[in-house]
Amino acid sequence: MSDKPVDVIEAAIRSAFTSYPKEDDSDWRSPHWIKPEECVHLAQGILLELQAKGFEIVKRQT
């Protein structure tokens, strides 16, 4: 997995839809429910909004 924040956020969004399904929606887990490019778009939007509000994502040294 990439260390780029947008890639980490994208993977988290995708994981949220497949790993934590809504119990009352049978299509929730469908791989077609949200497309990878939609996850990328959401991740980029989140990063832009965080930057606009003065937040910065940094990776700690391990």
XYZ file of C-alpha atoms in Angstrom:
62
model
C 0.000 0.000 0.000
C 1.143 3.500 -0.792
C 2.127 5.915 1.971
C 0.346 8.800 0.228
C -2.525 10.169 2.364
C -4.992 10.072 -0.538
C -4.288 6.347 -1.058
C -4.704 5.570 2.644
C -7.997 7.491 2.807
C -9.214 5.818 -0.397
C -8.481 2.365 1.039
C -10.276 3.290 4.268
C -13.363 4.434 2.351
C -13.418 1.246 0.279
C -12.926 -0.838 3.424
C -15.783 0.933 5.184
C -18.196 -0.210 2.490
C -17.013 -3.827 2.380
C -15.991 -4.493 5.986
C -18.790 -2.672 7.799
C -22.000 -3.330 5.870
C -25.355 -1.865 6.767
C -27.450 -4.678 8.196
C -30.672 -3.573 6.505
C -29.272 -3.130 2.970
C -28.389 -6.290 1.069
C -26.646 -4.359 -1.748
C -24.328 -2.555 0.684
C -21.523 -5.105 0.247
C -21.822 -5.187 -3.512
C -18.511 -4.284 -5.177
C -20.577 -2.230 -7.628
C -22.141 -0.087 -4.901
C -19.202 2.314 -4.921
C -16.600 2.329 -7.659
C -12.848 2.690 -6.998
C -12.795 6.021 -8.847
C -15.569 7.269 -6.569
C -13.442 6.327 -3.546
C -10.557 8.308 -5.043
C -12.832 11.310 -5.616
C -14.073 11.193 -2.016
C -10.528 10.857 -0.673
C -9.328 13.832 -2.701
C -12.299 15.893 -1.531
C -11.553 15.041 2.089
C -7.897 16.045 1.698
C -8.787 19.327 -0.013
C -11.290 20.215 2.700
C -8.801 19.382 5.455
C -6.151 21.534 3.772
C -8.627 24.403 3.334
C -9.337 24.269 7.070
C -5.629 24.370 7.926
C -5.050 20.698 8.688
C -1.995 18.819 7.543
C -1.446 15.086 7.362
C 2.035 13.986 8.347
C 3.479 10.542 8.772
C 5.322 9.852 11.999
C 8.738 8.317 11.827
C 8.681 4.757 13.141
